[in-house]
């Protein structure tokens, strides 16, 4: 295994990451990097972060033994890290609290965000309301349709939702628009990126805010079963919930780490969002270099996933590095497998998971029966599925 690099001074994780933006954005990114470097050294910043995670988000989120589901599958014990129980219903809020505190420290009065599933949009609108900032959320027109409850939630929270009609009308295009807007208004605006992607210092910063997931899980699993799980698994869109779980485990060589990409209709078809599993080449998108779904001319390919939050052609650079050095395995779960796992968790545990998280569950559902009853799989249940009930009903042919 090559050694782990996390990241160098130019924001590269091995050959991935960096800062590929127009000159007009460089001063804004330098200002941000400087502000984050200072905040990172300031115990008061982390005290404020931990305070909000406890008293606003409701952390720590518990780990839960899905005994009934484990028994049904007849193999390894499945445990869930319950990020679905966070205020706003997903892991996204861990990061938005951190970035909002940084925005406040930098004197910014307005935040913008992109969103796919709407969870990051809701989490951004939530912290904007809490910190008294204006908020604009960029969202692809298709996602606005797929995630109507979250769109209404953002509006209730006082945010403006900006519909993006360009390109594939999904997350990729929303992020393009948000970056364009940021260039035009860097003086008063802070761009809250919702995943561990984008130009440096975002991937590192988002990871640092999300790794509370893995830090808690390590303590909780030790307390619950006296050891660490055999496998830790998480779904990967841009990669924030996964890197949040994995990062504290990287040095724990006994813990197998598995990232699950969106296999859509199959990685052998064009309809998926699985850059690493499908062997996509390196490319540049949204200011960073990583594995990227693109054609021979470097044009970004269309993607498909039943879950809006995984419907992204790239992947955070740290994941690409972890794939290169072999520390994390990346596999794909198809739409059908995710939907089956979604149903199983509803029926056997009384928990409605997000469709994104259902991809990580699908891996556990497939692999647990092949493992011993004493073995343990920890699944990051990154969010709850209330936002997805319209999508699931439609797929089942039920009218709500
Ligand atoms: C519940 C949930 N899980 C996972 C994701 C994927 O994002 P990431 O890979 O950054 O964790 C999303 C994105 O919207 C989400 O809402």
mmCIF file of C-alpha atoms and ligand atoms in Angstrom:
data_model
loop_
_atom_site.group_PDB
_atom_site.id
_atom_site.type_symbol
_atom_site.label_atom_id
_atom_site.label_comp_id
_atom_site.label_asym_id
_atom_site.label_seq_id
_atom_site.Cartn_x
_atom_site.Cartn_y
_atom_site.Cartn_z
ATOM 1 C CA UNK A 1 0.000 0.000 0.000
ATOM 2 C CA UNK A 2 1.299 3.463 -0.867
ATOM 3 C CA UNK A 3 1.389 5.948 1.990
ATOM 4 C CA UNK A 4 -1.521 8.148 2.833
ATOM 5 C CA UNK A 5 -1.257 11.852 1.994
ATOM 6 C CA UNK A 6 -3.790 14.126 3.557
ATOM 7 C CA UNK A 7 -3.480 16.709 1.752
ATOM 8 C CA UNK A 8 -0.271 18.589 0.763
ATOM 9 C CA UNK A 9 0.109 22.378 0.901
ATOM 10 C CA UNK A 10 -1.537 22.760 -2.534
ATOM 11 C CA UNK A 11 -4.537 20.706 -1.535
ATOM 12 C CA UNK A 12 -3.531 17.486 -3.335
ATOM 13 C CA UNK A 13 -4.328 14.046 -1.962
ATOM 14 C CA UNK A 14 -1.757 12.133 -4.013
ATOM 15 C CA UNK A 15 -2.624 13.051 -7.619
ATOM 16 C CA UNK A 16 -6.175 14.218 -6.782
ATOM 17 C CA UNK A 17 -7.597 17.521 -5.564
ATOM 18 C CA UNK A 18 -5.889 20.872 -6.026
ATOM 19 C CA UNK A 19 -7.388 24.182 -7.139
ATOM 20 C CA UNK A 20 -8.586 24.366 -10.752
ATOM 21 C CA UNK A 21 -10.570 27.603 -10.823
ATOM 22 C CA UNK A 22 -10.643 30.844 -12.759
ATOM 23 C CA UNK A 23 -8.299 33.573 -11.574
ATOM 24 C CA UNK A 24 -11.219 35.561 -10.245
ATOM 25 C CA UNK A 25 -11.860 32.922 -7.580
ATOM 26 C CA UNK A 26 -8.277 32.572 -6.373
ATOM 27 C CA UNK A 27 -8.403 35.505 -3.883
ATOM 28 C CA UNK A 28 -11.657 34.177 -2.387
ATOM 29 C CA UNK A 29 -10.168 30.703 -1.938
ATOM 30 C CA UNK A 30 -6.986 32.159 -0.459
ATOM 31 C CA UNK A 31 -9.030 34.203 2.012
ATOM 32 C CA UNK A 32 -10.999 31.090 2.932
ATOM 33 C CA UNK A 33 -7.896 28.906 3.299
ATOM 34 C CA UNK A 34 -6.274 31.511 5.530
ATOM 35 C CA UNK A 35 -9.403 31.899 7.679
ATOM 36 C CA UNK A 36 -9.752 28.139 8.036
ATOM 37 C CA UNK A 37 -6.088 27.647 8.880
ATOM 38 C CA UNK A 38 -6.485 30.182 11.698
ATOM 39 C CA UNK A 39 -9.794 28.756 12.908
ATOM 40 C CA UNK A 40 -8.314 25.254 12.913
ATOM 41 C CA UNK A 41 -5.731 26.368 15.478
ATOM 42 C CA UNK A 42 -8.272 28.187 17.646
ATOM 43 C CA UNK A 43 -9.735 26.105 20.507
ATOM 44 C CA UNK A 44 -12.619 28.611 20.819
ATOM 45 C CA UNK A 45 -13.707 27.772 17.254
ATOM 46 C CA UNK A 46 -13.883 24.053 18.006
ATOM 47 C CA UNK A 47 -15.597 24.706 21.337
ATOM 48 C CA UNK A 48 -18.333 26.647 19.516
ATOM 49 C CA UNK A 49 -18.569 23.842 16.924
ATOM 50 C CA UNK A 50 -18.895 21.134 19.579
ATOM 51 C CA UNK A 51 -21.431 23.216 21.497
ATOM 52 C CA UNK A 52 -23.690 23.535 18.459
ATOM 53 C CA UNK A 53 -23.304 19.868 17.541
ATOM 54 C CA UNK A 54 -24.479 18.918 21.024
ATOM 55 C CA UNK A 55 -27.146 21.523 21.724
ATOM 56 C CA UNK A 56 -28.501 22.222 18.269
ATOM 57 C CA UNK A 57 -27.886 19.066 16.232
ATOM 58 C CA UNK A 58 -28.393 16.676 19.162
ATOM 59 C CA UNK A 59 -25.092 14.806 18.924
ATOM 60 C CA UNK A 60 -23.735 12.312 19.630
ATOM 61 C CA UNK A 61 -25.872 10.301 17.256
ATOM 62 C CA UNK A 62 -26.185 6.749 18.634
ATOM 63 C CA UNK A 63 -24.941 3.501 17.146
ATOM 64 C CA UNK A 64 -27.749 0.979 16.935
ATOM 65 C CA UNK A 65 -27.655 -2.800 16.644
ATOM 66 C CA UNK A 66 -30.100 -3.761 13.877
ATOM 67 C CA UNK A 67 -30.715 -7.135 15.507
ATOM 68 C CA UNK A 68 -33.906 -8.023 13.717
ATOM 69 C CA UNK A 69 -32.449 -7.313 10.266
ATOM 70 C CA UNK A 70 -29.206 -9.150 11.172
ATOM 71 C CA UNK A 71 -31.214 -12.215 12.237
ATOM 72 C CA UNK A 72 -33.240 -12.085 9.026
ATOM 73 C CA UNK A 73 -30.047 -11.986 6.922
ATOM 74 C CA UNK A 74 -28.486 -14.778 8.998
ATOM 75 C CA UNK A 75 -24.862 -13.612 8.999
ATOM 76 C CA UNK A 76 -22.822 -10.686 10.322
ATOM 77 C CA UNK A 77 -24.291 -8.291 12.875
ATOM 78 C CA UNK A 78 -25.367 -5.011 11.305
ATOM 79 C CA UNK A 79 -24.922 -1.845 13.332
ATOM 80 C CA UNK A 80 -26.084 1.577 12.181
ATOM 81 C CA UNK A 81 -24.510 4.966 12.900
ATOM 82 C CA UNK A 82 -27.697 6.986 13.215
ATOM 83 C CA UNK A 83 -26.942 10.257 11.381
ATOM 84 C CA UNK A 84 -30.620 10.182 10.401
ATOM 85 C CA UNK A 85 -31.406 11.271 13.959
ATOM 86 C CA UNK A 86 -29.552 14.586 13.610
ATOM 87 C CA UNK A 87 -31.559 17.803 13.509
ATOM 88 C CA UNK A 88 -32.596 18.231 9.824
ATOM 89 C CA UNK A 89 -32.336 14.470 9.273
ATOM 90 C CA UNK A 90 -28.894 13.839 7.824
ATOM 91 C CA UNK A 91 -25.154 14.210 8.327
ATOM 92 C CA UNK A 92 -25.083 17.356 6.174
ATOM 93 C CA UNK A 93 -25.711 19.646 9.159
ATOM 94 C CA UNK A 94 -22.377 18.730 10.821
ATOM 95 C CA UNK A 95 -20.640 20.489 7.951
ATOM 96 C CA UNK A 96 -22.995 23.447 7.604
ATOM 97 C CA UNK A 97 -22.575 24.293 11.299
ATOM 98 C CA UNK A 98 -18.807 24.333 10.828
ATOM 99 C CA UNK A 99 -18.902 26.437 7.660
ATOM 100 C CA UNK A 100 -21.492 28.849 9.095
ATOM 101 C CA UNK A 101 -19.264 29.424 12.136
ATOM 102 C CA UNK A 102 -16.400 30.137 9.751
ATOM 103 C CA UNK A 103 -18.582 32.488 7.666
ATOM 104 C CA UNK A 104 -19.503 34.361 10.842
ATOM 105 C CA UNK A 105 -15.844 34.573 11.857
ATOM 106 C CA UNK A 106 -15.049 36.017 8.398
ATOM 107 C CA UNK A 107 -17.814 38.633 8.729
ATOM 108 C CA UNK A 108 -19.923 37.319 5.820
ATOM 109 C CA UNK A 109 -23.603 38.177 5.941
ATOM 110 C CA UNK A 110 -24.878 35.915 3.206
ATOM 111 C CA UNK A 111 -24.408 32.240 2.398
ATOM 112 C CA UNK A 112 -25.050 30.324 -0.798
ATOM 113 C CA UNK A 113 -25.186 26.575 -1.285
ATOM 114 C CA UNK A 114 -25.828 23.958 -3.955
ATOM 115 C CA UNK A 115 -27.983 20.961 -3.248
ATOM 116 C CA UNK A 116 -28.970 17.650 -4.847
ATOM 117 C CA UNK A 117 -31.255 15.688 -2.537
ATOM 118 C CA UNK A 118 -32.089 18.915 -0.740
ATOM 119 C CA UNK A 119 -30.518 17.761 2.534
ATOM 120 C CA UNK A 120 -27.554 20.112 2.228
ATOM 121 C CA UNK A 121 -29.903 22.903 1.122
ATOM 122 C CA UNK A 122 -32.061 22.344 4.174
ATOM 123 C CA UNK A 123 -29.010 22.139 6.418
ATOM 124 C CA UNK A 124 -27.666 25.400 4.932
ATOM 125 C CA UNK A 125 -31.037 27.175 5.217
ATOM 126 C CA UNK A 126 -31.257 25.959 8.802
ATOM 127 C CA UNK A 127 -27.909 27.341 9.904
ATOM 128 C CA UNK A 128 -28.509 30.569 7.971
ATOM 129 C CA UNK A 129 -31.698 31.051 9.991
ATOM 130 C CA UNK A 130 -29.893 30.192 13.219
ATOM 131 C CA UNK A 131 -26.964 32.552 12.520
ATOM 132 C CA UNK A 132 -29.094 35.335 11.021
ATOM 133 C CA UNK A 133 -27.703 35.219 7.486
ATOM 134 C CA UNK A 134 -29.399 35.479 4.103
ATOM 135 C CA UNK A 135 -29.356 32.201 2.154
ATOM 136 C CA UNK A 136 -29.702 31.294 -1.530
ATOM 137 C CA UNK A 137 -29.765 27.619 -2.487
ATOM 138 C CA UNK A 138 -29.031 26.506 -6.074
ATOM 139 C CA UNK A 139 -30.857 23.352 -7.094
ATOM 140 C CA UNK A 140 -31.295 21.537 -10.407
ATOM 141 C CA UNK A 141 -34.813 21.751 -11.816
ATOM 142 C CA UNK A 142 -35.079 17.930 -11.896
ATOM 143 C CA UNK A 143 -34.061 17.685 -8.260
ATOM 144 C CA UNK A 144 -36.597 20.369 -7.332
ATOM 145 C CA UNK A 145 -39.233 18.058 -8.745
ATOM 146 C CA UNK A 146 -37.814 14.896 -7.116
ATOM 147 C CA UNK A 147 -37.343 16.501 -3.700
ATOM 148 C CA UNK A 148 -40.410 18.703 -3.310
ATOM 149 C CA UNK A 149 -40.722 18.341 0.497
ATOM 150 C CA UNK A 150 -37.161 19.594 1.021
ATOM 151 C CA UNK A 151 -37.748 22.536 -1.330
ATOM 152 C CA UNK A 152 -40.706 23.599 0.790
ATOM 153 C CA UNK A 153 -38.643 23.098 3.962
ATOM 154 C CA UNK A 154 -35.934 25.447 2.671
ATOM 155 C CA UNK A 155 -38.523 28.082 1.865
ATOM 156 C CA UNK A 156 -40.085 27.748 5.318
ATOM 157 C CA UNK A 157 -36.634 28.358 6.765
ATOM 158 C CA UNK A 158 -36.390 31.628 4.863
ATOM 159 C CA UNK A 159 -34.051 30.580 2.054
ATOM 160 C CA UNK A 160 -34.500 31.398 -1.608
ATOM 161 C CA UNK A 161 -34.330 28.321 -3.824
ATOM 162 C CA UNK A 162 -32.869 29.124 -7.234
ATOM 163 C CA UNK A 163 -33.908 26.672 -9.958
ATOM 164 C CA UNK A 164 -31.067 25.677 -12.310
ATOM 165 C CA UNK A 165 -32.297 24.742 -15.780
ATOM 166 C CA UNK A 166 -28.972 24.222 -17.520
ATOM 167 C CA UNK A 167 -27.284 20.932 -18.409
ATOM 168 C CA UNK A 168 -28.690 17.833 -16.746
ATOM 169 C CA UNK A 169 -30.646 19.989 -14.267
ATOM 170 C CA UNK A 170 -29.126 18.168 -11.302
ATOM 171 C CA UNK A 171 -26.436 18.668 -8.669
ATOM 172 C CA UNK A 172 -23.558 19.192 -11.105
ATOM 173 C CA UNK A 173 -25.304 22.152 -12.722
ATOM 174 C CA UNK A 174 -26.413 23.559 -9.361
ATOM 175 C CA UNK A 175 -22.771 23.601 -8.269
ATOM 176 C CA UNK A 176 -21.718 25.367 -11.480
ATOM 177 C CA UNK A 177 -24.276 28.094 -10.848
ATOM 178 C CA UNK A 178 -23.345 28.490 -7.202
ATOM 179 C CA UNK A 179 -19.677 28.944 -8.165
ATOM 180 C CA UNK A 180 -20.628 31.521 -10.781
ATOM 181 C CA UNK A 181 -22.629 33.424 -8.187
ATOM 182 C CA UNK A 182 -19.766 33.247 -5.691
ATOM 183 C CA UNK A 183 -17.345 34.842 -8.176
ATOM 184 C CA UNK A 184 -19.763 37.732 -8.572
ATOM 185 C CA UNK A 185 -20.296 38.335 -4.839
ATOM 186 C CA UNK A 186 -17.275 37.147 -2.890
ATOM 187 C CA UNK A 187 -17.192 40.288 -0.757
ATOM 188 C CA UNK A 188 -20.297 39.536 1.271
ATOM 189 C CA UNK A 189 -20.956 35.896 0.392
ATOM 190 C CA UNK A 190 -19.690 32.616 1.814
ATOM 191 C CA UNK A 191 -20.151 29.510 -0.349
ATOM 192 C CA UNK A 192 -21.065 26.497 1.804
ATOM 193 C CA UNK A 193 -20.103 23.447 -0.273
ATOM 194 C CA UNK A 194 -22.083 20.407 0.828
ATOM 195 C CA UNK A 195 -19.657 17.613 0.199
ATOM 196 C CA UNK A 196 -15.988 16.754 0.494
ATOM 197 C CA UNK A 197 -15.299 18.055 -3.016
ATOM 198 C CA UNK A 198 -14.559 21.371 -4.736
ATOM 199 C CA UNK A 199 -11.277 23.292 -4.819
ATOM 200 C CA UNK A 200 -8.926 23.320 -1.815
ATOM 201 C CA UNK A 201 -9.489 23.891 1.068
ATOM 202 C CA UNK A 202 -13.069 22.535 0.844
ATOM 203 C CA UNK A 203 -12.373 18.763 0.738
ATOM 204 C CA UNK A 204 -10.143 18.952 3.818
ATOM 205 C CA UNK A 205 -12.421 21.376 5.658
ATOM 206 C CA UNK A 206 -15.602 19.361 5.039
ATOM 207 C CA UNK A 207 -13.783 16.194 6.122
ATOM 208 C CA UNK A 208 -12.658 17.861 9.337
ATOM 209 C CA UNK A 209 -16.245 18.871 10.143
ATOM 210 C CA UNK A 210 -17.694 15.470 9.240
ATOM 211 C CA UNK A 211 -15.128 13.274 10.960
ATOM 212 C CA UNK A 212 -17.087 13.669 14.197
ATOM 213 C CA UNK A 213 -19.058 10.714 12.753
ATOM 214 C CA UNK A 214 -16.096 8.345 12.839
ATOM 215 C CA UNK A 215 -14.691 9.739 16.084
ATOM 216 C CA UNK A 216 -17.969 9.069 17.862
ATOM 217 C CA UNK A 217 -18.405 5.681 16.194
ATOM 218 C CA UNK A 218 -14.986 4.517 17.396
ATOM 219 C CA UNK A 219 -15.794 5.337 21.020
ATOM 220 C CA UNK A 220 -19.333 4.002 20.783
ATOM 221 C CA UNK A 221 -18.420 0.679 19.161
ATOM 222 C CA UNK A 222 -15.714 0.107 21.746
ATOM 223 C CA UNK A 223 -18.209 0.792 24.521
ATOM 224 C CA UNK A 224 -20.919 -1.354 22.896
ATOM 225 C CA UNK A 225 -18.996 -4.452 21.760
ATOM 226 C CA UNK A 226 -15.516 -3.976 23.188
ATOM 227 C CA UNK A 227 -13.857 -3.632 19.789
ATOM 228 C CA UNK A 228 -14.094 -1.987 16.393
ATOM 229 C CA UNK A 229 -16.318 -3.338 13.594
ATOM 230 C CA UNK A 230 -14.871 -5.683 10.962
ATOM 231 C CA UNK A 231 -16.225 -3.462 8.199
ATOM 232 C CA UNK A 232 -17.326 0.182 8.094
ATOM 233 C CA UNK A 233 -19.443 1.068 5.073
ATOM 234 C CA UNK A 234 -20.910 4.292 3.740
ATOM 235 C CA UNK A 235 -22.526 5.539 0.556
ATOM 236 C CA UNK A 236 -20.503 7.935 -1.595
ATOM 237 C CA UNK A 237 -21.895 10.826 -3.588
ATOM 238 C CA UNK A 238 -19.309 13.603 -3.338
ATOM 239 C CA UNK A 239 -18.101 11.689 -0.313
ATOM 240 C CA UNK A 240 -18.709 13.679 2.877
ATOM 241 C CA UNK A 241 -20.523 11.140 5.050
ATOM 242 C CA UNK A 242 -18.122 8.425 3.938
ATOM 243 C CA UNK A 243 -14.943 10.387 4.620
ATOM 244 C CA UNK A 244 -16.471 11.484 7.949
ATOM 245 C CA UNK A 245 -16.798 7.833 8.968
ATOM 246 C CA UNK A 246 -13.607 6.552 7.348
ATOM 247 C CA UNK A 247 -11.036 9.195 8.274
ATOM 248 C CA UNK A 248 -10.694 8.249 11.964
ATOM 249 C CA UNK A 249 -10.424 4.585 10.902
ATOM 250 C CA UNK A 250 -7.701 4.993 8.268
ATOM 251 C CA UNK A 251 -4.917 3.941 10.641
ATOM 252 C CA UNK A 252 -6.999 1.049 12.068
ATOM 253 C CA UNK A 253 -5.793 -1.568 9.631
ATOM 254 C CA UNK A 254 -8.131 -4.237 11.068
ATOM 255 C CA UNK A 255 -11.195 -2.341 9.899
ATOM 256 C CA UNK A 256 -12.150 -2.925 6.268
ATOM 257 C CA UNK A 257 -13.529 0.279 4.718
ATOM 258 C CA UNK A 258 -16.076 0.149 1.896
ATOM 259 C CA UNK A 259 -17.503 3.095 -0.038
ATOM 260 C CA UNK A 260 -20.647 2.384 -2.025
ATOM 261 C CA UNK A 261 -21.280 4.362 -5.189
ATOM 262 C CA UNK A 262 -24.585 4.652 -7.033
ATOM 263 C CA UNK A 263 -24.724 1.795 -9.523
ATOM 264 C CA UNK A 264 -27.980 3.097 -11.014
ATOM 265 C CA UNK A 265 -29.126 0.653 -13.703
ATOM 266 C CA UNK A 266 -25.728 -1.069 -13.590
ATOM 267 C CA UNK A 267 -22.114 0.160 -13.931
ATOM 268 C CA UNK A 268 -21.938 -1.692 -17.263
ATOM 269 C CA UNK A 269 -24.656 0.680 -18.586
ATOM 270 C CA UNK A 270 -24.265 4.450 -19.052
ATOM 271 C CA UNK A 271 -26.913 5.019 -16.363
ATOM 272 C CA UNK A 272 -25.015 5.212 -13.108
ATOM 273 C CA UNK A 273 -23.051 7.620 -10.942
ATOM 274 C CA UNK A 274 -20.099 5.452 -9.986
ATOM 275 C CA UNK A 275 -16.840 7.026 -11.215
ATOM 276 C CA UNK A 276 -14.447 4.792 -9.274
ATOM 277 C CA UNK A 277 -16.302 1.474 -9.705
ATOM 278 C CA UNK A 278 -16.740 2.046 -13.429
ATOM 279 C CA UNK A 279 -13.061 2.862 -13.862
ATOM 280 C CA UNK A 280 -13.606 6.421 -15.051
ATOM 281 C CA UNK A 281 -10.451 8.362 -15.967
ATOM 282 C CA UNK A 282 -9.145 11.413 -14.115
ATOM 283 C CA UNK A 283 -10.767 14.718 -14.933
ATOM 284 C CA UNK A 284 -11.398 18.201 -13.613
ATOM 285 C CA UNK A 285 -14.786 19.412 -12.452
ATOM 286 C CA UNK A 286 -15.888 22.050 -9.959
ATOM 287 C CA UNK A 287 -12.342 23.130 -9.234
ATOM 288 C CA UNK A 288 -10.669 19.797 -8.388
ATOM 289 C CA UNK A 289 -9.110 16.776 -10.091
ATOM 290 C CA UNK A 290 -10.452 13.307 -9.375
ATOM 291 C CA UNK A 291 -12.038 10.280 -11.039
ATOM 292 C CA UNK A 292 -14.747 11.699 -13.244
ATOM 293 C CA UNK A 293 -17.388 10.334 -15.595
ATOM 294 C CA UNK A 294 -16.414 11.899 -18.900
ATOM 295 C CA UNK A 295 -16.207 11.063 -22.581
ATOM 296 C CA UNK A 296 -13.085 10.834 -24.763
ATOM 297 C CA UNK A 297 -13.220 14.617 -25.286
ATOM 298 C CA UNK A 298 -13.373 15.424 -21.573
ATOM 299 C CA UNK A 299 -17.079 16.270 -21.654
ATOM 300 C CA UNK A 300 -18.819 15.346 -18.422
ATOM 301 C CA UNK A 301 -21.245 12.480 -18.936
ATOM 302 C CA UNK A 302 -24.824 12.392 -17.752
ATOM 303 C CA UNK A 303 -25.445 10.346 -14.622
ATOM 304 C CA UNK A 304 -28.347 8.442 -13.169
ATOM 305 C CA UNK A 305 -29.245 7.329 -9.673
ATOM 306 C CA UNK A 306 -32.536 6.755 -7.935
ATOM 307 C CA UNK A 307 -31.098 8.925 -5.149
ATOM 308 C CA UNK A 308 -30.600 12.597 -5.977
ATOM 309 C CA UNK A 309 -27.797 12.929 -3.423
ATOM 310 C CA UNK A 310 -25.601 10.360 -5.191
ATOM 311 C CA UNK A 311 -26.383 11.613 -8.692
ATOM 312 C CA UNK A 312 -22.990 13.272 -9.251
ATOM 313 C CA UNK A 313 -20.365 12.449 -11.916
ATOM 314 C CA UNK A 314 -17.339 13.135 -9.716
ATOM 315 C CA UNK A 315 -16.117 12.077 -6.301
ATOM 316 C CA UNK A 316 -14.189 13.912 -3.595
ATOM 317 C CA UNK A 317 -10.411 13.786 -4.187
ATOM 318 C CA UNK A 318 -9.576 12.117 -0.879
ATOM 319 C CA UNK A 319 -11.683 9.108 -1.896
ATOM 320 C CA UNK A 320 -9.880 8.833 -5.221
ATOM 321 C CA UNK A 321 -6.599 8.840 -3.311
ATOM 322 C CA UNK A 322 -7.868 6.223 -0.847
ATOM 323 C CA UNK A 323 -8.895 4.102 -3.835
ATOM 324 C CA UNK A 324 -5.473 4.552 -5.474
ATOM 325 C CA UNK A 325 -3.598 3.421 -2.361
ATOM 326 C CA UNK A 326 -6.034 0.564 -1.732
ATOM 327 C CA UNK A 327 -7.090 1.612 1.765
ATOM 328 C CA UNK A 328 -10.786 1.878 0.862
ATOM 329 C CA UNK A 329 -12.672 -0.439 -1.498
ATOM 330 C CA UNK A 330 -15.245 1.220 -3.731
ATOM 331 C CA UNK A 331 -18.142 -0.861 -4.984
ATOM 332 C CA UNK A 332 -21.505 0.006 -6.483
ATOM 333 C CA UNK A 333 -25.074 -0.810 -5.469
ATOM 334 C CA UNK A 334 -27.756 -0.580 -8.133
ATOM 335 C CA UNK A 335 -31.083 1.231 -7.774
ATOM 336 C CA UNK A 336 -32.951 -2.055 -7.276
ATOM 337 C CA UNK A 337 -30.656 -3.261 -4.528
ATOM 338 C CA UNK A 338 -30.937 0.092 -2.748
ATOM 339 C CA UNK A 339 -34.728 -0.024 -2.947
ATOM 340 C CA UNK A 340 -34.766 -3.556 -1.565
ATOM 341 C CA UNK A 341 -32.536 -2.504 1.339
ATOM 342 C CA UNK A 342 -34.796 0.521 1.910
ATOM 343 C CA UNK A 343 -37.802 -1.812 2.265
ATOM 344 C CA UNK A 344 -35.943 -4.210 4.549
ATOM 345 C CA UNK A 345 -34.929 -1.486 7.006
ATOM 346 C CA UNK A 346 -38.474 -0.117 7.089
ATOM 347 C CA UNK A 347 -39.993 -3.537 7.751
ATOM 348 C CA UNK A 348 -37.400 -5.117 10.037
ATOM 349 C CA UNK A 349 -36.228 -2.145 12.098
ATOM 350 C CA UNK A 350 -38.926 0.496 11.824
ATOM 351 C CA UNK A 351 -36.462 2.964 10.333
ATOM 352 C CA UNK A 352 -37.100 4.701 6.985
ATOM 353 C CA UNK A 353 -33.621 5.338 5.525
ATOM 354 C CA UNK A 354 -32.647 7.926 2.928
ATOM 355 C CA UNK A 355 -32.279 6.417 -0.541
ATOM 356 C CA UNK A 356 -28.624 7.497 -0.462
ATOM 357 C CA UNK A 357 -27.964 5.593 2.768
ATOM 358 C CA UNK A 358 -29.894 2.626 1.337
ATOM 359 C CA UNK A 359 -26.951 2.070 -1.036
ATOM 360 C CA UNK A 360 -24.620 1.440 1.922
ATOM 361 C CA UNK A 361 -27.270 -0.780 3.473
ATOM 362 C CA UNK A 362 -27.588 -2.695 0.202
ATOM 363 C CA UNK A 363 -23.913 -3.620 0.465
ATOM 364 C CA UNK A 364 -24.481 -4.923 3.999
ATOM 365 C CA UNK A 365 -27.614 -6.815 2.933
ATOM 366 C CA UNK A 366 -25.634 -8.569 0.185
ATOM 367 C CA UNK A 367 -22.486 -9.264 2.213
ATOM 368 C CA UNK A 368 -23.763 -10.001 5.748
ATOM 369 C CA UNK A 369 -25.103 -13.478 4.838
ATOM 370 C CA UNK A 370 -21.603 -14.455 3.605
ATOM 371 C CA UNK A 371 -20.019 -13.509 6.947
ATOM 372 C CA UNK A 372 -19.945 -15.103 10.437
ATOM 373 C CA UNK A 373 -22.511 -14.198 13.070
ATOM 374 C CA UNK A 374 -19.696 -12.827 15.284
ATOM 375 C CA UNK A 375 -18.570 -10.358 12.631
ATOM 376 C CA UNK A 376 -19.809 -6.784 12.643
ATOM 377 C CA UNK A 377 -20.662 -4.390 9.815
ATOM 378 C CA UNK A 378 -21.102 -0.745 10.773
ATOM 379 C CA UNK A 379 -23.275 1.082 8.224
ATOM 380 C CA UNK A 380 -23.383 4.853 8.178
ATOM 381 C CA UNK A 381 -27.087 5.622 8.047
ATOM 382 C CA UNK A 382 -26.403 9.072 6.609
ATOM 383 C CA UNK A 383 -29.990 10.312 6.579
ATOM 384 C CA UNK A 384 -33.643 9.572 7.039
ATOM 385 C CA UNK A 385 -35.954 8.793 4.167
ATOM 386 C CA UNK A 386 -38.940 11.048 4.741
ATOM 387 C CA UNK A 387 -37.744 13.212 1.843
ATOM 388 C CA UNK A 388 -37.813 10.175 -0.453
ATOM 389 C CA UNK A 389 -41.307 8.855 0.125
ATOM 390 C CA UNK A 390 -42.710 10.504 -3.016
ATOM 391 C CA UNK A 391 -39.973 8.929 -5.154
ATOM 392 C CA UNK A 392 -40.462 5.507 -3.596
ATOM 393 C CA UNK A 393 -44.258 5.699 -3.917
ATOM 394 C CA UNK A 394 -43.915 6.604 -7.587
ATOM 395 C CA UNK A 395 -41.537 3.693 -8.224
ATOM 396 C CA UNK A 396 -44.017 1.359 -6.568
ATOM 397 C CA UNK A 397 -46.813 2.821 -8.699
ATOM 398 C CA UNK A 398 -48.629 4.255 -5.680
ATOM 399 C CA UNK A 399 -50.266 7.674 -5.823
ATOM 400 C CA UNK A 400 -49.965 9.678 -2.594
HETATM 401 C C1 LIG B 1 -28.802 11.460 3.300
HETATM 402 C C2 LIG B 1 -27.673 11.658 2.340
HETATM 403 N N1 LIG B 1 -26.676 10.761 2.334
HETATM 404 C C3 LIG B 1 -25.628 10.879 1.490
HETATM 405 C C4 LIG B 1 -25.566 11.926 0.582
HETATM 406 C C5 LIG B 1 -24.396 11.989 -0.361
HETATM 407 O O1 LIG B 1 -23.501 13.001 -0.066
HETATM 408 P P1 LIG B 1 -22.070 12.711 0.519
HETATM 409 O O2 LIG B 1 -21.421 11.720 -0.372
HETATM 410 O O3 LIG B 1 -21.405 14.029 0.515
HETATM 411 O O4 LIG B 1 -22.238 12.177 1.911
HETATM 412 C C6 LIG B 1 -26.581 12.897 0.563
HETATM 413 C C7 LIG B 1 -26.507 14.033 -0.371
HETATM 414 O O5 LIG B 1 -27.396 14.801 -0.525
HETATM 415 C C8 LIG B 1 -27.654 12.753 1.471
HETATM 416 O O6 LIG B 1 -28.652 13.636 1.500
#
